[in-house]
C-alpha cells in the first residue's frame, strides 16, 4: 500500500516529462492518458486499504498523510482528471488540426496539464502546511498558462488576472503560515521541521498563542479563500473559466476549488 501514493505522484511527473521532451503528439497524449488511468487505479486500491479498513497512511517522516477524508478529495481528482484527459485527446487534437493552436502550445498544454494534476494530488497528500502552500502556488503557476493557452487578448488578460489575484491570495496565505509556525516555534521544546505538520499542530493546539492564531487564521482564510473564489476575491473565477480550454475549465471548477477548500 505504501507504494501507491508514490505511484500516484510519479505517474503525472513522468507523463509531464514525456510531454515536454518527446516530440510525438501521440506519445504526449498516450502518456497523459496512461497517467490518468494509473492514478485512478491506484486510488481505487488506496480506497479499499484506507477507507474500508479505517486506516491512516503516513510516509516520509510524516510529510505525507492520507486518511479517509483526504481520499474523498483524491477520488474527485482522479475521476475528473480521467474524463478531462479523455476529452483533451480529441479536443486538443482538433484544435491543432484546425490550426487554432500550434505544436508548441500542444507541448505546453500536456506538460503543464500533468504538472497541474501532480500539484493538486500532492497538496491533498501533504501533512505539512509549508509544502501544502508550495503546491497551491504550483497549481496557480501551471494553470495560468493553460488559461491563456489561446493567446487571444481576452484569454491573456484572464490569465494575468487569475495569476495576479491568486498570487496575492497565496502570499497572504504564506504570511498566515509563517505566523502559525512562529506561534508553534515559540513553545519550549519545539521540534522545528515537524511544527507545521497537521497532526503535530493538532496535539499542541491548546498551547498556541490564541491572539497570534486569530491573526494567522484571517490571513489563511483570505489567502486560500482567494483560490476558492470567496467574495470579494472571486473576480478571477468567471474570466478564467470562460476563456480556458474546456478540459481545464472542468479541472478548475471540479477539482482546483475543492483542493483550495480542503
PDB file of C-alpha atoms in Angstrom:
ATOM      1  CA  UNK A   1       0.000   0.000   0.000  1.00  0.00           C
ATOM      2  CA  UNK A   2       2.914   2.365   0.714  1.00  0.00           C
ATOM      3  CA  UNK A   3       3.905   2.270  -2.960  1.00  0.00           C
ATOM      4  CA  UNK A   4       0.527   3.517  -4.216  1.00  0.00           C
ATOM      5  CA  UNK A   5       0.915   7.189  -3.172  1.00  0.00           C
ATOM      6  CA  UNK A   6       4.365   7.245  -4.768  1.00  0.00           C
ATOM      7  CA  UNK A   7       2.883   5.757  -7.937  1.00  0.00           C
ATOM      8  CA  UNK A   8       0.164   8.441  -7.951  1.00  0.00           C
ATOM      9  CA  UNK A   9       2.818  11.147  -7.758  1.00  0.00           C
ATOM     10  CA  UNK A  10       5.209   9.563 -10.242  1.00  0.00           C
ATOM     11  CA  UNK A  11       2.584   8.987 -12.963  1.00  0.00           C
ATOM     12  CA  UNK A  12       1.899  12.679 -13.798  1.00  0.00           C
ATOM     13  CA  UNK A  13       5.566  13.574 -13.222  1.00  0.00           C
ATOM     14  CA  UNK A  14       6.730  11.052 -15.817  1.00  0.00           C
ATOM     15  CA  UNK A  15       3.902  11.970 -18.208  1.00  0.00           C
ATOM     16  CA  UNK A  16       4.857  15.645 -17.924  1.00  0.00           C
ATOM     17  CA  UNK A  17       8.491  14.876 -18.751  1.00  0.00           C
ATOM     18  CA  UNK A  18       7.453  12.777 -21.753  1.00  0.00           C
ATOM     19  CA  UNK A  19       5.146  15.552 -22.983  1.00  0.00           C
ATOM     20  CA  UNK A  20       7.915  18.128 -22.668  1.00  0.00           C
ATOM     21  CA  UNK A  21      10.884  16.251 -24.104  1.00  0.00           C
ATOM     22  CA  UNK A  22       9.426  13.889 -26.725  1.00  0.00           C
ATOM     23  CA  UNK A  23       8.207  15.433 -29.989  1.00  0.00           C
ATOM     24  CA  UNK A  24       5.477  12.934 -30.867  1.00  0.00           C
ATOM     25  CA  UNK A  25       1.988  14.202 -30.090  1.00  0.00           C
ATOM     26  CA  UNK A  26       0.729  10.638 -29.837  1.00  0.00           C
ATOM     27  CA  UNK A  27       3.272   9.960 -27.084  1.00  0.00           C
ATOM     28  CA  UNK A  28       2.216  13.122 -25.247  1.00  0.00           C
ATOM     29  CA  UNK A  29      -1.421  12.077 -25.405  1.00  0.00           C
ATOM     30  CA  UNK A  30      -0.688   8.429 -24.609  1.00  0.00           C
ATOM     31  CA  UNK A  31       1.475   9.284 -21.595  1.00  0.00           C
ATOM     32  CA  UNK A  32      -1.155  11.661 -20.208  1.00  0.00           C
ATOM     33  CA  UNK A  33      -3.921   9.092 -20.686  1.00  0.00           C
ATOM     34  CA  UNK A  34      -1.792   6.355 -19.109  1.00  0.00           C
ATOM     35  CA  UNK A  35      -1.070   8.647 -16.163  1.00  0.00           C
ATOM     36  CA  UNK A  36      -4.777   9.289 -15.565  1.00  0.00           C
ATOM     37  CA  UNK A  37      -5.512   5.542 -15.658  1.00  0.00           C
ATOM     38  CA  UNK A  38      -2.653   4.749 -13.255  1.00  0.00           C
ATOM     39  CA  UNK A  39      -3.808   7.455 -10.833  1.00  0.00           C
ATOM     40  CA  UNK A  40      -7.389   6.210 -10.923  1.00  0.00           C
ATOM     41  CA  UNK A  41      -6.398   2.562 -10.467  1.00  0.00           C
ATOM     42  CA  UNK A  42      -4.033   3.385  -7.596  1.00  0.00           C
ATOM     43  CA  UNK A  43      -6.734   5.459  -5.904  1.00  0.00           C
ATOM     44  CA  UNK A  44      -9.127   2.511  -6.065  1.00  0.00           C
ATOM     45  CA  UNK A  45      -6.520   0.393  -4.280  1.00  0.00           C
ATOM     46  CA  UNK A  46      -5.924   3.099  -1.674  1.00  0.00           C
ATOM     47  CA  UNK A  47      -9.652   3.457  -1.076  1.00  0.00           C
ATOM     48  CA  UNK A  48     -10.008  -0.184  -0.097  1.00  0.00           C
ATOM     49  CA  UNK A  49      -6.934  -0.005   2.123  1.00  0.00           C
ATOM     50  CA  UNK A  50      -7.706   3.275   3.902  1.00  0.00           C
ATOM     51  CA  UNK A  51     -11.461   3.871   3.867  1.00  0.00           C
ATOM     52  CA  UNK A  52     -12.640   0.287   4.176  1.00  0.00           C
ATOM     53  CA  UNK A  53     -10.097  -0.616   6.886  1.00  0.00           C
ATOM     54  CA  UNK A  54     -10.274   2.839   8.541  1.00  0.00           C
ATOM     55  CA  UNK A  55      -6.514   3.286   8.364  1.00  0.00           C
ATOM     56  CA  UNK A  56      -4.309   6.376   8.161  1.00  0.00           C
ATOM     57  CA  UNK A  57      -1.290   6.125   5.870  1.00  0.00           C
ATOM     58  CA  UNK A  58       1.785   8.191   6.768  1.00  0.00           C
ATOM     59  CA  UNK A  59       5.019   8.330   4.768  1.00  0.00           C
ATOM     60  CA  UNK A  60       8.317  10.193   4.513  1.00  0.00           C
ATOM     61  CA  UNK A  61       8.664  11.125   8.182  1.00  0.00           C
ATOM     62  CA  UNK A  62       5.081  12.318   8.351  1.00  0.00           C
ATOM     63  CA  UNK A  63       5.252  14.629   5.317  1.00  0.00           C
ATOM     64  CA  UNK A  64       2.559  12.568   3.553  1.00  0.00           C
ATOM     65  CA  UNK A  65      -0.593  11.678   5.474  1.00  0.00           C
ATOM     66  CA  UNK A  66      -3.675  10.165   3.833  1.00  0.00           C
ATOM     67  CA  UNK A  67      -6.898   9.400   5.681  1.00  0.00           C
ATOM     68  CA  UNK A  68     -10.481   8.755   4.630  1.00  0.00           C
ATOM     69  CA  UNK A  69     -11.261  12.465   4.347  1.00  0.00           C
ATOM     70  CA  UNK A  70      -8.312  13.030   2.016  1.00  0.00           C
ATOM     71  CA  UNK A  71      -9.423  10.065  -0.084  1.00  0.00           C
ATOM     72  CA  UNK A  72     -12.714  11.808  -0.864  1.00  0.00           C
ATOM     73  CA  UNK A  73     -10.818  14.670  -2.488  1.00  0.00           C
ATOM     74  CA  UNK A  74      -8.268  12.402  -4.153  1.00  0.00           C
ATOM     75  CA  UNK A  75     -11.135  10.394  -5.625  1.00  0.00           C
ATOM     76  CA  UNK A  76     -12.650  13.552  -7.104  1.00  0.00           C
ATOM     77  CA  UNK A  77      -9.288  14.480  -8.627  1.00  0.00           C
ATOM     78  CA  UNK A  78      -8.851  11.004 -10.085  1.00  0.00           C
ATOM     79  CA  UNK A  79     -12.295  10.879 -11.692  1.00  0.00           C
ATOM     80  CA  UNK A  80     -12.315  14.421 -13.100  1.00  0.00           C
ATOM     81  CA  UNK A  81      -8.735  14.029 -14.308  1.00  0.00           C
ATOM     82  CA  UNK A  82      -9.575  10.813 -16.170  1.00  0.00           C
ATOM     83  CA  UNK A  83     -12.553  12.276 -18.015  1.00  0.00           C
ATOM     84  CA  UNK A  84     -10.804  15.605 -18.666  1.00  0.00           C
ATOM     85  CA  UNK A  85      -7.869  13.686 -20.130  1.00  0.00           C
ATOM     86  CA  UNK A  86     -10.151  11.677 -22.403  1.00  0.00           C
ATOM     87  CA  UNK A  87     -11.781  14.879 -23.614  1.00  0.00           C
ATOM     88  CA  UNK A  88      -8.398  16.586 -24.039  1.00  0.00           C
ATOM     89  CA  UNK A  89      -7.170  13.992 -26.526  1.00  0.00           C
ATOM     90  CA  UNK A  90      -9.777  14.814 -29.149  1.00  0.00           C
ATOM     91  CA  UNK A  91     -10.209  18.451 -28.134  1.00  0.00           C
ATOM     92  CA  UNK A  92      -6.553  19.453 -28.402  1.00  0.00           C
ATOM     93  CA  UNK A  93      -6.084  17.250 -31.470  1.00  0.00           C
ATOM     94  CA  UNK A  94      -8.906  19.066 -33.275  1.00  0.00           C
ATOM     95  CA  UNK A  95      -7.637  22.492 -32.163  1.00  0.00           C
ATOM     96  CA  UNK A  96      -4.229  21.620 -33.632  1.00  0.00           C
ATOM     97  CA  UNK A  97      -5.738  20.225 -36.833  1.00  0.00           C
ATOM     98  CA  UNK A  98      -7.724  23.433 -37.349  1.00  0.00           C
ATOM     99  CA  UNK A  99      -4.527  25.435 -36.655  1.00  0.00           C
ATOM    100  CA  UNK A 100      -6.073  27.204 -33.691  1.00  0.00           C
ATOM    101  CA  UNK A 101      -3.004  26.199 -31.676  1.00  0.00           C
ATOM    102  CA  UNK A 102       0.496  25.191 -32.797  1.00  0.00           C
ATOM    103  CA  UNK A 103       2.806  22.337 -31.822  1.00  0.00           C
ATOM    104  CA  UNK A 104       4.459  24.385 -29.054  1.00  0.00           C
ATOM    105  CA  UNK A 105       1.084  25.058 -27.461  1.00  0.00           C
ATOM    106  CA  UNK A 106       0.204  21.359 -27.636  1.00  0.00           C
ATOM    107  CA  UNK A 107       3.520  20.532 -25.953  1.00  0.00           C
ATOM    108  CA  UNK A 108       2.975  23.040 -23.155  1.00  0.00           C
ATOM    109  CA  UNK A 109      -0.660  22.001 -22.737  1.00  0.00           C
ATOM    110  CA  UNK A 110       0.119  18.358 -21.963  1.00  0.00           C
ATOM    111  CA  UNK A 111       3.231  19.239 -19.936  1.00  0.00           C
ATOM    112  CA  UNK A 112       1.505  21.733 -17.658  1.00  0.00           C
ATOM    113  CA  UNK A 113      -1.668  19.657 -17.538  1.00  0.00           C
ATOM    114  CA  UNK A 114       0.329  16.915 -15.818  1.00  0.00           C
ATOM    115  CA  UNK A 115       2.143  19.388 -13.555  1.00  0.00           C
ATOM    116  CA  UNK A 116      -1.264  20.789 -12.575  1.00  0.00           C
ATOM    117  CA  UNK A 117      -2.541  17.319 -11.641  1.00  0.00           C
ATOM    118  CA  UNK A 118       0.666  16.485  -9.755  1.00  0.00           C
ATOM    119  CA  UNK A 119       0.460  19.676  -7.675  1.00  0.00           C
ATOM    120  CA  UNK A 120      -3.200  19.119  -6.759  1.00  0.00           C
ATOM    121  CA  UNK A 121      -2.684  15.482  -5.791  1.00  0.00           C
ATOM    122  CA  UNK A 122       0.354  16.285  -3.657  1.00  0.00           C
ATOM    123  CA  UNK A 123      -1.495  19.199  -1.994  1.00  0.00           C
ATOM    124  CA  UNK A 124      -4.121  16.761  -0.711  1.00  0.00           C
ATOM    125  CA  UNK A 125      -1.490  14.281   0.459  1.00  0.00           C
ATOM    126  CA  UNK A 126       0.612  16.907   2.282  1.00  0.00           C
ATOM    127  CA  UNK A 127       0.660  16.771   6.057  1.00  0.00           C
ATOM    128  CA  UNK A 128       2.990  19.783   6.141  1.00  0.00           C
ATOM    129  CA  UNK A 129       1.449  23.243   5.790  1.00  0.00           C
ATOM    130  CA  UNK A 130       4.599  24.646   4.180  1.00  0.00           C
ATOM    131  CA  UNK A 131       4.574  22.065   1.384  1.00  0.00           C
ATOM    132  CA  UNK A 132       0.821  22.476   1.070  1.00  0.00           C
ATOM    133  CA  UNK A 133       1.337  26.188   0.417  1.00  0.00           C
ATOM    134  CA  UNK A 134       4.005  25.425  -2.200  1.00  0.00           C
ATOM    135  CA  UNK A 135       1.696  23.013  -4.023  1.00  0.00           C
ATOM    136  CA  UNK A 136      -1.172  25.514  -4.080  1.00  0.00           C
ATOM    137  CA  UNK A 137       1.193  28.089  -5.589  1.00  0.00           C
ATOM    138  CA  UNK A 138       2.326  25.470  -8.126  1.00  0.00           C
ATOM    139  CA  UNK A 139      -1.288  24.943  -9.219  1.00  0.00           C
ATOM    140  CA  UNK A 140      -1.511  28.684  -9.925  1.00  0.00           C
ATOM    141  CA  UNK A 141       1.672  28.795 -11.994  1.00  0.00           C
ATOM    142  CA  UNK A 142       0.776  25.695 -14.011  1.00  0.00           C
ATOM    143  CA  UNK A 143      -2.860  26.577 -14.693  1.00  0.00           C
ATOM    144  CA  UNK A 144      -2.246  30.267 -15.507  1.00  0.00           C
ATOM    145  CA  UNK A 145      -0.565  29.326 -18.797  1.00  0.00           C
ATOM    146  CA  UNK A 146      -3.350  26.876 -19.568  1.00  0.00           C
ATOM    147  CA  UNK A 147      -5.977  29.595 -19.022  1.00  0.00           C
ATOM    148  CA  UNK A 148      -4.178  31.809 -21.553  1.00  0.00           C
ATOM    149  CA  UNK A 149      -3.380  28.952 -23.948  1.00  0.00           C
ATOM    150  CA  UNK A 150      -5.072  30.513 -26.977  1.00  0.00           C
ATOM    151  CA  UNK A 151      -3.046  33.749 -26.666  1.00  0.00           C
ATOM    152  CA  UNK A 152      -6.012  35.914 -27.572  1.00  0.00           C
ATOM    153  CA  UNK A 153      -6.240  39.325 -25.952  1.00  0.00           C
ATOM    154  CA  UNK A 154      -9.122  38.222 -23.710  1.00  0.00           C
ATOM    155  CA  UNK A 155      -7.526  34.902 -22.707  1.00  0.00           C
ATOM    156  CA  UNK A 156      -4.185  36.525 -21.898  1.00  0.00           C
ATOM    157  CA  UNK A 157      -5.978  39.187 -19.867  1.00  0.00           C
ATOM    158  CA  UNK A 158      -7.874  36.475 -17.980  1.00  0.00           C
ATOM    159  CA  UNK A 159      -4.662  34.527 -17.342  1.00  0.00           C
ATOM    160  CA  UNK A 160      -2.888  37.571 -15.910  1.00  0.00           C
ATOM    161  CA  UNK A 161      -5.904  38.484 -13.818  1.00  0.00           C
ATOM    162  CA  UNK A 162      -6.015  34.960 -12.437  1.00  0.00           C
ATOM    163  CA  UNK A 163      -2.257  34.903 -11.827  1.00  0.00           C
ATOM    164  CA  UNK A 164      -2.104  38.266 -10.047  1.00  0.00           C
ATOM    165  CA  UNK A 165      -5.170  37.799  -7.826  1.00  0.00           C
ATOM    166  CA  UNK A 166      -4.307  34.209  -6.932  1.00  0.00           C
ATOM    167  CA  UNK A 167      -0.677  35.100  -6.202  1.00  0.00           C
ATOM    168  CA  UNK A 168      -1.761  37.924  -3.897  1.00  0.00           C
ATOM    169  CA  UNK A 169      -4.053  35.472  -2.104  1.00  0.00           C
ATOM    170  CA  UNK A 170      -1.381  32.802  -1.796  1.00  0.00           C
ATOM    171  CA  UNK A 171       1.067  35.412  -0.477  1.00  0.00           C
ATOM    172  CA  UNK A 172      -1.414  36.245   2.284  1.00  0.00           C
ATOM    173  CA  UNK A 173      -1.695  32.514   2.995  1.00  0.00           C
ATOM    174  CA  UNK A 174       2.097  32.366   3.291  1.00  0.00           C
ATOM    175  CA  UNK A 175       2.023  35.135   5.910  1.00  0.00           C
ATOM    176  CA  UNK A 176      -0.610  33.171   7.830  1.00  0.00           C
ATOM    177  CA  UNK A 177       1.521  30.028   7.610  1.00  0.00           C
ATOM    178  CA  UNK A 178       4.598  31.877   8.909  1.00  0.00           C
ATOM    179  CA  UNK A 179       2.587  33.304  11.827  1.00  0.00           C
ATOM    180  CA  UNK A 180       1.294  29.828  12.634  1.00  0.00           C
ATOM    181  CA  UNK A 181       4.821  28.417  12.561  1.00  0.00           C
ATOM    182  CA  UNK A 182       6.064  31.251  14.781  1.00  0.00           C
ATOM    183  CA  UNK A 183       3.335  30.517  17.306  1.00  0.00           C
ATOM    184  CA  UNK A 184       4.336  26.848  17.396  1.00  0.00           C
ATOM    185  CA  UNK A 185       8.078  27.580  17.400  1.00  0.00           C
ATOM    186  CA  UNK A 186       7.677  29.877  20.408  1.00  0.00           C
ATOM    187  CA  UNK A 187       6.750  26.863  22.512  1.00  0.00           C
ATOM    188  CA  UNK A 188       9.587  25.483  24.569  1.00  0.00           C
ATOM    189  CA  UNK A 189      10.943  22.264  23.119  1.00  0.00           C
ATOM    190  CA  UNK A 190       9.585  22.803  19.587  1.00  0.00           C
ATOM    191  CA  UNK A 191      10.652  20.199  17.025  1.00  0.00           C
ATOM    192  CA  UNK A 192      11.494  22.577  14.168  1.00  0.00           C
ATOM    193  CA  UNK A 193      10.711  20.722  10.932  1.00  0.00           C
ATOM    194  CA  UNK A 194       7.688  18.991  12.480  1.00  0.00           C
ATOM    195  CA  UNK A 195       5.955  22.156  13.676  1.00  0.00           C
ATOM    196  CA  UNK A 196       3.913  22.642  10.506  1.00  0.00           C
ATOM    197  CA  UNK A 197       2.598  19.079  10.422  1.00  0.00           C
ATOM    198  CA  UNK A 198      -1.173  18.895  10.837  1.00  0.00           C
ATOM    199  CA  UNK A 199      -1.032  16.130  13.436  1.00  0.00           C
ATOM    200  CA  UNK A 200       1.636  17.929  15.499  1.00  0.00           C
ATOM    201  CA  UNK A 201      -0.319  21.198  15.395  1.00  0.00           C
ATOM    202  CA  UNK A 202      -3.435  19.350  16.499  1.00  0.00           C
ATOM    203  CA  UNK A 203      -1.632  17.931  19.532  1.00  0.00           C
ATOM    204  CA  UNK A 204      -0.121  21.252  20.643  1.00  0.00           C
ATOM    205  CA  UNK A 205      -3.118  23.431  19.694  1.00  0.00           C
ATOM    206  CA  UNK A 206      -4.155  24.224  23.319  1.00  0.00           C
ATOM    207  CA  UNK A 207      -0.658  25.624  23.972  1.00  0.00           C
ATOM    208  CA  UNK A 208      -0.517  28.004  20.994  1.00  0.00           C
ATOM    209  CA  UNK A 209      -0.896  31.766  21.388  1.00  0.00           C
ATOM    210  CA  UNK A 210      -4.623  32.389  20.721  1.00  0.00           C
ATOM    211  CA  UNK A 211      -4.140  36.028  19.635  1.00  0.00           C
ATOM    212  CA  UNK A 212      -1.471  35.077  17.114  1.00  0.00           C
ATOM    213  CA  UNK A 213      -3.634  32.211  15.871  1.00  0.00           C
ATOM    214  CA  UNK A 214      -6.554  34.554  15.219  1.00  0.00           C
ATOM    215  CA  UNK A 215      -4.340  36.791  13.081  1.00  0.00           C
ATOM    216  CA  UNK A 216      -2.918  33.762  11.240  1.00  0.00           C
ATOM    217  CA  UNK A 217      -6.431  32.449  10.644  1.00  0.00           C
ATOM    218  CA  UNK A 218      -7.514  35.695   8.960  1.00  0.00           C
ATOM    219  CA  UNK A 219      -4.535  35.610   6.595  1.00  0.00           C
ATOM    220  CA  UNK A 220      -5.078  31.918   5.827  1.00  0.00           C
ATOM    221  CA  UNK A 221      -8.818  32.345   5.281  1.00  0.00           C
ATOM    222  CA  UNK A 222      -8.438  35.292   2.911  1.00  0.00           C
ATOM    223  CA  UNK A 223      -5.396  33.748   1.208  1.00  0.00           C
ATOM    224  CA  UNK A 224      -6.788  30.317   0.439  1.00  0.00           C
ATOM    225  CA  UNK A 225     -10.277  31.826   0.110  1.00  0.00           C
ATOM    226  CA  UNK A 226      -8.965  33.647  -2.951  1.00  0.00           C
ATOM    227  CA  UNK A 227      -8.279  30.300  -4.623  1.00  0.00           C
ATOM    228  CA  UNK A 228     -11.693  29.026  -3.549  1.00  0.00           C
ATOM    229  CA  UNK A 229     -13.351  32.096  -5.079  1.00  0.00           C
ATOM    230  CA  UNK A 230     -14.706  33.710  -1.914  1.00  0.00           C
ATOM    231  CA  UNK A 231     -16.087  37.221  -2.444  1.00  0.00           C
ATOM    232  CA  UNK A 232     -14.645  39.824  -2.949  1.00  0.00           C
ATOM    233  CA  UNK A 233     -11.553  37.942  -4.231  1.00  0.00           C
ATOM    234  CA  UNK A 234     -13.597  35.913  -6.704  1.00  0.00           C
ATOM    235  CA  UNK A 235     -13.318  38.136  -9.770  1.00  0.00           C
ATOM    236  CA  UNK A 236     -10.694  35.932 -11.461  1.00  0.00           C
ATOM    237  CA  UNK A 237     -13.048  32.965 -11.495  1.00  0.00           C
ATOM    238  CA  UNK A 238     -15.587  33.736 -14.268  1.00  0.00           C
ATOM    239  CA  UNK A 239     -12.909  35.091 -16.624  1.00  0.00           C
ATOM    240  CA  UNK A 240     -10.547  32.155 -16.144  1.00  0.00           C
ATOM    241  CA  UNK A 241     -13.320  29.580 -16.552  1.00  0.00           C
ATOM    242  CA  UNK A 242     -14.745  31.334 -19.576  1.00  0.00           C
ATOM    243  CA  UNK A 243     -11.500  31.604 -21.567  1.00  0.00           C
ATOM    244  CA  UNK A 244      -9.645  28.431 -20.562  1.00  0.00           C
ATOM    245  CA  UNK A 245      -9.834  25.322 -22.784  1.00  0.00           C
ATOM    246  CA  UNK A 246     -12.857  23.229 -21.813  1.00  0.00           C
ATOM    247  CA  UNK A 247     -10.916  20.414 -20.034  1.00  0.00           C
ATOM    248  CA  UNK A 248      -9.002  22.983 -17.983  1.00  0.00           C
ATOM    249  CA  UNK A 249     -12.209  24.775 -17.065  1.00  0.00           C
ATOM    250  CA  UNK A 250     -13.540  21.438 -15.806  1.00  0.00           C
ATOM    251  CA  UNK A 251     -10.424  20.931 -13.674  1.00  0.00           C
ATOM    252  CA  UNK A 252     -10.578  24.471 -12.302  1.00  0.00           C
ATOM    253  CA  UNK A 253     -14.200  24.202 -11.217  1.00  0.00           C
ATOM    254  CA  UNK A 254     -14.399  20.496 -10.406  1.00  0.00           C
ATOM    255  CA  UNK A 255     -11.027  19.987  -8.732  1.00  0.00           C
ATOM    256  CA  UNK A 256      -8.936  23.095  -8.002  1.00  0.00           C
ATOM    257  CA  UNK A 257     -11.607  24.844  -5.938  1.00  0.00           C
ATOM    258  CA  UNK A 258     -12.031  21.654  -3.891  1.00  0.00           C
ATOM    259  CA  UNK A 259      -8.281  21.423  -3.313  1.00  0.00           C
ATOM    260  CA  UNK A 260      -8.150  25.028  -2.081  1.00  0.00           C
ATOM    261  CA  UNK A 261     -11.197  24.383   0.118  1.00  0.00           C
ATOM    262  CA  UNK A 262      -9.528  21.294   1.575  1.00  0.00           C
TER     263      UNK A 262
END
